[in-house]
């Protein structure tokens, strides 16, 4: 089976992925690092990481597009993406676990005022604040897919009351986690939560969801944690909500433009914690096995895992 590896990354990162894949691919598989000098009609699988638009055109025998990233919004935004070819996103247990660790850190830091104490340290200010119990700190998780369920489960195991929201009724549930869906349920949930974590997929329905109207529905002073996509957030509306006290603190891992511009207001804002898109990185050691499992399923004619519904956008 001939595979094409392509994406927007540094050559060193591409070569590392190639080494991991070649080290695990069995006999009969050939991995190509780009299209130059190859027979396009021989390519059956494209293993991609946000490839430039048009990269997958002219591959007449393409049978699978396997993404190495969890988000596929950029891929779906490519008008030249071959129609009818199955598209699988990366669902890596290690990535989900890393996301749950980041979410727990963010919630615990807001719940116990650790970010405020860090700021006080820089000012040499000794000032204790009231301490809440975990069961007094309700958390709202937006998005109840693979990562959302693991995040919700991890927080619930730490004693936080967790409510998970999705646009439609979730297919699966998590013990000790309540789930709701629909616009009316979202407004009610926002009014109660002390920390809101966004893990929604980016679709036309969720683009710009975190806006002035959203923040006005939040409990005054509640924290925001955006681990989804930068396009979920209206940055100007968040800055206004922070300055008005509507949002107490924001942990932001994703942005409309990355890397974040040096003169962006988020860098110096005392109520914003900036992460350079590192909440949950794909780990080749485990992600490669996800790719191999789908290759095996393709070869044997079995159902493929983690297929994207193009109409829904995830």
CSV table of C-alpha atoms in Angstrom, one decimal:
chain,number,residue,atom,x,y,z
A,1,UNK,CA,0.0,0.0,0.0
A,2,UNK,CA,1.4,3.4,-1.0
A,3,UNK,CA,1.0,6.2,1.6
A,4,UNK,CA,1.5,10.0,1.2
A,5,UNK,CA,2.7,12.0,4.2
A,6,UNK,CA,2.0,15.7,3.8
A,7,UNK,CA,1.2,18.7,6.0
A,8,UNK,CA,2.2,22.2,7.1
A,9,UNK,CA,5.1,21.6,9.5
A,10,UNK,CA,8.8,22.0,9.9
A,11,UNK,CA,11.0,19.5,8.0
A,12,UNK,CA,12.3,18.1,11.3
A,13,UNK,CA,8.8,17.4,12.6
A,14,UNK,CA,7.8,15.8,9.3
A,15,UNK,CA,10.9,13.6,9.3
A,16,UNK,CA,10.2,12.5,12.9
A,17,UNK,CA,6.7,11.4,11.9
A,18,UNK,CA,8.2,9.6,8.9
A,19,UNK,CA,10.6,7.7,11.1
A,20,UNK,CA,7.9,6.6,13.5
A,21,UNK,CA,5.6,5.5,10.6
A,22,UNK,CA,8.4,3.7,8.7
A,23,UNK,CA,9.5,1.9,11.9
A,24,UNK,CA,6.1,0.4,12.4
A,25,UNK,CA,4.7,-0.1,8.8
A,26,UNK,CA,4.9,-3.7,7.8
A,27,UNK,CA,6.2,-5.1,4.5
A,28,UNK,CA,4.3,-4.0,1.4
A,29,UNK,CA,3.8,-0.4,2.6
A,30,UNK,CA,5.7,2.5,1.0
A,31,UNK,CA,5.6,6.0,2.6
A,32,UNK,CA,6.2,9.0,0.4
A,33,UNK,CA,7.2,12.4,1.8
A,34,UNK,CA,5.6,14.6,-0.8
A,35,UNK,CA,4.3,14.2,-4.3
A,36,UNK,CA,7.4,15.1,-6.3
A,37,UNK,CA,8.5,12.3,-8.6
A,38,UNK,CA,5.8,9.8,-7.5
A,39,UNK,CA,3.0,8.1,-9.4
A,40,UNK,CA,-0.1,9.9,-8.1
A,41,UNK,CA,-2.3,7.0,-9.2
A,42,UNK,CA,-0.6,4.6,-6.8
A,43,UNK,CA,-1.4,6.6,-3.6
A,44,UNK,CA,-4.1,4.9,-1.6
A,45,UNK,CA,-3.8,6.7,1.8
A,46,UNK,CA,-2.9,10.2,2.7
A,47,UNK,CA,-1.6,10.8,6.2
A,48,UNK,CA,-2.0,14.5,6.8
A,49,UNK,CA,-1.4,17.3,9.2
A,50,UNK,CA,-3.2,20.4,7.9
A,51,UNK,CA,-1.9,20.0,4.4
A,52,UNK,CA,-1.9,23.1,2.2
A,53,UNK,CA,-5.1,23.5,0.1
A,54,UNK,CA,-5.0,21.4,-3.1
A,55,UNK,CA,-2.4,18.9,-1.7
A,56,UNK,CA,-4.8,16.0,-2.2
A,57,UNK,CA,-6.0,16.8,-5.7
A,58,UNK,CA,-5.3,14.4,-8.5
A,59,UNK,CA,-5.1,11.2,-6.5
A,60,UNK,CA,-7.6,9.0,-8.3
A,61,UNK,CA,-7.2,5.9,-6.2
A,62,UNK,CA,-7.2,7.6,-2.8
A,63,UNK,CA,-9.1,5.4,-0.3
A,64,UNK,CA,-8.5,7.2,3.1
A,65,UNK,CA,-7.4,10.5,4.4
A,66,UNK,CA,-6.0,10.0,7.9
A,67,UNK,CA,-5.4,13.2,9.9
A,68,UNK,CA,-2.7,13.3,12.6
A,69,UNK,CA,-4.5,16.1,14.4
A,70,UNK,CA,-7.8,15.9,16.3
A,71,UNK,CA,-9.3,19.0,14.7
A,72,UNK,CA,-10.3,18.7,11.0
A,73,UNK,CA,-11.8,22.2,10.5
A,74,UNK,CA,-9.0,23.3,8.2
A,75,UNK,CA,-9.2,20.2,6.1
A,76,UNK,CA,-12.9,20.6,5.7
A,77,UNK,CA,-12.4,24.2,4.7
A,78,UNK,CA,-10.4,23.1,1.7
A,79,UNK,CA,-12.7,23.2,-1.3
A,80,UNK,CA,-10.4,20.9,-3.2
A,81,UNK,CA,-10.6,18.0,-0.6
A,82,UNK,CA,-11.6,14.9,-2.6
A,83,UNK,CA,-15.3,14.2,-2.1
A,84,UNK,CA,-16.4,10.8,-1.1
A,85,UNK,CA,-13.0,9.8,0.3
A,86,UNK,CA,-13.3,8.7,4.0
A,87,UNK,CA,-11.7,11.2,6.4
A,88,UNK,CA,-10.6,10.0,9.8
A,89,UNK,CA,-9.5,12.3,12.6
A,90,UNK,CA,-6.9,11.5,15.3
A,91,UNK,CA,-8.4,10.2,18.5
A,92,UNK,CA,-5.4,9.3,20.6
A,93,UNK,CA,-5.9,8.2,24.3
A,94,UNK,CA,-2.6,9.9,25.2
A,95,UNK,CA,-3.8,13.2,23.8
A,96,UNK,CA,-7.1,13.0,25.6
A,97,UNK,CA,-5.3,12.3,28.9
A,98,UNK,CA,-3.0,15.3,28.3
A,99,UNK,CA,-6.1,17.5,27.7
A,100,UNK,CA,-7.7,16.3,30.9
A,101,UNK,CA,-4.5,17.2,32.8
A,102,UNK,CA,-4.5,20.7,31.3
A,103,UNK,CA,-8.1,21.2,32.2
A,104,UNK,CA,-7.6,20.0,35.7
A,105,UNK,CA,-4.7,22.4,36.2
A,106,UNK,CA,-6.7,25.3,34.8
A,107,UNK,CA,-9.8,24.5,37.0
A,108,UNK,CA,-7.7,23.9,40.1
A,109,UNK,CA,-5.7,27.1,39.6
A,110,UNK,CA,-8.9,29.2,39.2
A,111,UNK,CA,-10.7,27.4,42.1
A,112,UNK,CA,-7.8,27.8,44.5
A,113,UNK,CA,-6.7,31.3,43.4
A,114,UNK,CA,-3.2,30.0,42.4
A,115,UNK,CA,-3.0,32.4,39.5
A,116,UNK,CA,-3.9,35.3,41.7
A,117,UNK,CA,-1.3,34.2,44.3
A,118,UNK,CA,1.3,34.1,41.5
A,119,UNK,CA,0.5,37.7,40.6
A,120,UNK,CA,0.7,38.6,44.2
A,121,UNK,CA,4.2,37.0,44.5
A,122,UNK,CA,5.4,39.3,41.7
A,123,UNK,CA,4.2,42.3,43.8
A,124,UNK,CA,5.5,40.8,47.0
A,125,UNK,CA,2.0,40.9,48.4
A,126,UNK,CA,1.0,38.5,51.2
A,127,UNK,CA,-2.8,38.3,51.1
A,128,UNK,CA,-4.7,35.0,51.7
A,129,UNK,CA,-8.2,34.6,50.0
A,130,UNK,CA,-11.2,32.5,50.9
A,131,UNK,CA,-10.8,28.8,50.1
A,132,UNK,CA,-13.6,27.0,48.4
A,133,UNK,CA,-14.2,23.2,48.4
A,134,UNK,CA,-14.2,21.4,45.1
A,135,UNK,CA,-17.8,20.5,45.5
A,136,UNK,CA,-18.6,24.2,45.7
A,137,UNK,CA,-17.0,24.9,42.3
A,138,UNK,CA,-19.3,23.8,39.5
A,139,UNK,CA,-17.7,23.3,36.1
A,140,UNK,CA,-19.3,23.4,32.7
A,141,UNK,CA,-17.6,21.4,29.9
A,142,UNK,CA,-18.7,22.4,26.4
A,143,UNK,CA,-18.3,19.5,24.0
A,144,UNK,CA,-18.9,15.8,25.0
A,145,UNK,CA,-16.7,14.0,22.5
A,146,UNK,CA,-13.7,11.8,23.3
A,147,UNK,CA,-11.8,14.6,24.9
A,148,UNK,CA,-14.8,16.2,26.6
A,149,UNK,CA,-15.7,12.9,28.2
A,150,UNK,CA,-12.2,12.3,29.6
A,151,UNK,CA,-12.0,15.9,30.9
A,152,UNK,CA,-15.4,15.7,32.5
A,153,UNK,CA,-14.5,12.3,34.1
A,154,UNK,CA,-11.2,13.6,35.5
A,155,UNK,CA,-12.8,16.7,37.0
A,156,UNK,CA,-15.7,14.7,38.5
A,157,UNK,CA,-13.2,12.2,40.1
A,158,UNK,CA,-11.5,15.2,41.8
A,159,UNK,CA,-14.8,16.2,43.4
A,160,UNK,CA,-16.0,18.9,41.1
A,161,UNK,CA,-19.7,19.0,40.1
A,162,UNK,CA,-19.5,18.7,36.4
A,163,UNK,CA,-22.1,19.5,33.8
A,164,UNK,CA,-21.4,18.6,30.1
A,165,UNK,CA,-23.1,20.5,27.3
A,166,UNK,CA,-23.4,19.5,23.6
A,167,UNK,CA,-25.4,21.0,20.8
A,168,UNK,CA,-27.2,17.6,20.3
A,169,UNK,CA,-28.0,14.8,22.6
A,170,UNK,CA,-24.7,12.9,23.4
A,171,UNK,CA,-24.3,9.4,22.3
A,172,UNK,CA,-22.4,8.3,25.5
A,173,UNK,CA,-22.5,9.3,29.2
A,174,UNK,CA,-20.0,9.5,32.0
A,175,UNK,CA,-20.7,8.3,35.5
A,176,UNK,CA,-21.1,11.3,38.0
A,177,UNK,CA,-21.4,13.8,35.1
A,178,UNK,CA,-24.7,15.3,34.1
A,179,UNK,CA,-25.2,16.1,30.4
A,180,UNK,CA,-27.5,18.5,28.7
A,181,UNK,CA,-28.0,19.8,25.2
A,182,UNK,CA,-29.6,22.6,23.2
A,183,UNK,CA,-29.4,26.4,23.4
A,184,UNK,CA,-31.8,26.9,26.2
A,185,UNK,CA,-29.8,24.5,28.5
A,186,UNK,CA,-26.6,26.3,27.7
A,187,UNK,CA,-27.8,29.6,29.0
A,188,UNK,CA,-29.0,28.0,32.2
A,189,UNK,CA,-25.7,26.1,32.6
A,190,UNK,CA,-23.6,29.2,32.1
A,191,UNK,CA,-25.3,31.0,34.9
A,192,UNK,CA,-24.3,28.4,37.4
A,193,UNK,CA,-20.7,27.4,36.4
A,194,UNK,CA,-17.7,28.9,38.1
A,195,UNK,CA,-15.4,27.6,35.4
A,196,UNK,CA,-16.4,27.1,31.7
A,197,UNK,CA,-14.2,24.8,29.6
A,198,UNK,CA,-14.6,24.9,25.8
A,199,UNK,CA,-13.8,21.7,23.9
A,200,UNK,CA,-16.3,22.0,21.1
A,201,UNK,CA,-15.4,21.1,17.5
A,202,UNK,CA,-15.2,24.1,15.2
A,203,UNK,CA,-18.2,24.3,12.9
A,204,UNK,CA,-20.3,27.1,11.4
A,205,UNK,CA,-22.7,26.7,14.3
A,206,UNK,CA,-19.9,27.1,17.0
A,207,UNK,CA,-17.7,29.7,15.3
A,208,UNK,CA,-17.7,32.8,17.4
A,209,UNK,CA,-19.8,31.2,20.1
A,210,UNK,CA,-17.7,32.7,22.9
A,211,UNK,CA,-18.9,36.3,22.4
A,212,UNK,CA,-20.5,39.2,24.3
A,213,UNK,CA,-23.8,37.4,24.5
A,214,UNK,CA,-22.1,34.3,25.8
A,215,UNK,CA,-20.1,36.2,28.5
A,216,UNK,CA,-23.2,38.1,29.6
A,217,UNK,CA,-24.9,34.7,30.4
A,218,UNK,CA,-22.0,33.6,32.5
A,219,UNK,CA,-21.9,33.7,36.3
A,220,UNK,CA,-20.2,37.1,37.1
A,221,UNK,CA,-16.5,36.5,37.8
A,222,UNK,CA,-16.5,32.9,36.4
A,223,UNK,CA,-13.4,31.6,34.7
A,224,UNK,CA,-13.1,30.7,31.0
A,225,UNK,CA,-10.8,28.0,29.6
A,226,UNK,CA,-10.6,27.8,25.8
A,227,UNK,CA,-9.0,24.5,24.7
A,228,UNK,CA,-11.0,24.2,21.5
A,229,UNK,CA,-10.2,26.5,18.6
A,230,UNK,CA,-9.2,30.2,18.4
A,231,UNK,CA,-12.1,30.9,16.0
A,232,UNK,CA,-14.6,29.9,18.8
A,233,UNK,CA,-13.6,33.1,20.6
A,234,UNK,CA,-14.4,36.8,19.9
A,235,UNK,CA,-11.2,38.2,21.4
A,236,UNK,CA,-12.4,41.8,21.6
A,237,UNK,CA,-15.6,40.7,23.5
A,238,UNK,CA,-13.5,38.6,25.9
A,239,UNK,CA,-11.2,41.6,26.7
A,240,UNK,CA,-14.3,43.7,27.4
A,241,UNK,CA,-15.8,41.0,29.6
A,242,UNK,CA,-12.5,40.7,31.6
A,243,UNK,CA,-12.2,44.5,32.1
A,244,UNK,CA,-15.9,44.7,33.2
A,245,UNK,CA,-15.4,41.8,35.7
A,246,UNK,CA,-17.9,39.6,33.9
A,247,UNK,CA,-15.1,37.0,33.3
A,248,UNK,CA,-12.7,36.6,36.2
A,249,UNK,CA,-9.8,34.8,34.5
A,250,UNK,CA,-9.2,33.3,31.1
A,251,UNK,CA,-6.8,30.4,30.2
A,252,UNK,CA,-6.3,30.5,26.5
A,253,UNK,CA,-4.5,27.8,24.5
A,254,UNK,CA,-5.7,28.6,21.0
A,255,UNK,CA,-6.0,31.9,19.1
A,256,UNK,CA,-7.4,33.3,15.9
A,257,UNK,CA,-3.8,33.9,14.6
A,258,UNK,CA,-0.9,31.7,15.8
A,259,UNK,CA,1.7,32.4,17.0
A,260,UNK,CA,0.0,35.2,19.0
A,261,UNK,CA,1.3,38.6,17.9
A,262,UNK,CA,3.9,40.2,20.2
A,263,UNK,CA,1.7,43.3,20.7
A,264,UNK,CA,-1.5,41.4,21.5
A,265,UNK,CA,-3.3,42.6,24.6
A,266,UNK,CA,-3.5,39.0,26.0
A,267,UNK,CA,0.2,38.9,26.7
A,268,UNK,CA,0.1,41.6,29.4
A,269,UNK,CA,-3.4,41.3,30.6
A,270,UNK,CA,-3.4,40.4,34.4
A,271,UNK,CA,-6.4,38.1,34.0
A,272,UNK,CA,-5.2,36.1,31.1
A,273,UNK,CA,-3.0,33.0,31.0
A,274,UNK,CA,-1.5,32.3,27.6
A,275,UNK,CA,-0.5,28.8,26.4
A,276,UNK,CA,1.2,28.3,23.0
A,277,UNK,CA,-1.2,25.7,21.8
A,278,UNK,CA,0.2,23.0,24.0
A,279,UNK,CA,-2.8,21.8,26.0
A,280,UNK,CA,-2.7,18.4,24.3
A,281,UNK,CA,-0.1,17.6,21.6
A,282,UNK,CA,-0.2,14.6,19.4
A,283,UNK,CA,2.2,11.9,20.7
A,284,UNK,CA,3.7,9.9,17.8
A,285,UNK,CA,4.4,7.0,20.2
A,286,UNK,CA,0.7,6.3,20.5
A,287,UNK,CA,-0.8,8.1,17.5
A,288,UNK,CA,1.1,6.0,15.1
A,289,UNK,CA,-0.8,2.9,16.4
A,290,UNK,CA,-4.1,4.7,15.7
A,291,UNK,CA,-3.0,5.2,12.1
A,292,UNK,CA,-1.8,1.6,11.8
A,293,UNK,CA,-5.1,0.3,13.1
A,294,UNK,CA,-7.0,2.2,10.4
A,295,UNK,CA,-4.6,1.0,7.7
A,296,UNK,CA,-5.2,-2.6,8.8
A,297,UNK,CA,-9.0,-2.1,8.9
A,298,UNK,CA,-8.8,-0.6,5.3
A,299,UNK,CA,-6.8,-3.5,4.0
A,300,UNK,CA,-9.2,-6.0,5.6
A,301,UNK,CA,-12.4,-4.2,4.6
A,302,UNK,CA,-13.4,-3.6,8.1
A,303,UNK,CA,-15.1,-0.4,9.4
A,304,UNK,CA,-12.7,2.5,9.8
A,305,UNK,CA,-12.4,4.3,13.2
A,306,UNK,CA,-13.1,7.9,14.0
A,307,UNK,CA,-14.6,8.9,10.7
A,308,UNK,CA,-15.6,12.5,10.2
A,309,UNK,CA,-19.2,13.4,9.2
A,310,UNK,CA,-18.4,16.1,6.7
A,311,UNK,CA,-21.9,17.5,6.9
A,312,UNK,CA,-21.7,17.9,10.7
A,313,UNK,CA,-18.1,19.1,10.5
A,314,UNK,CA,-16.6,16.6,13.0
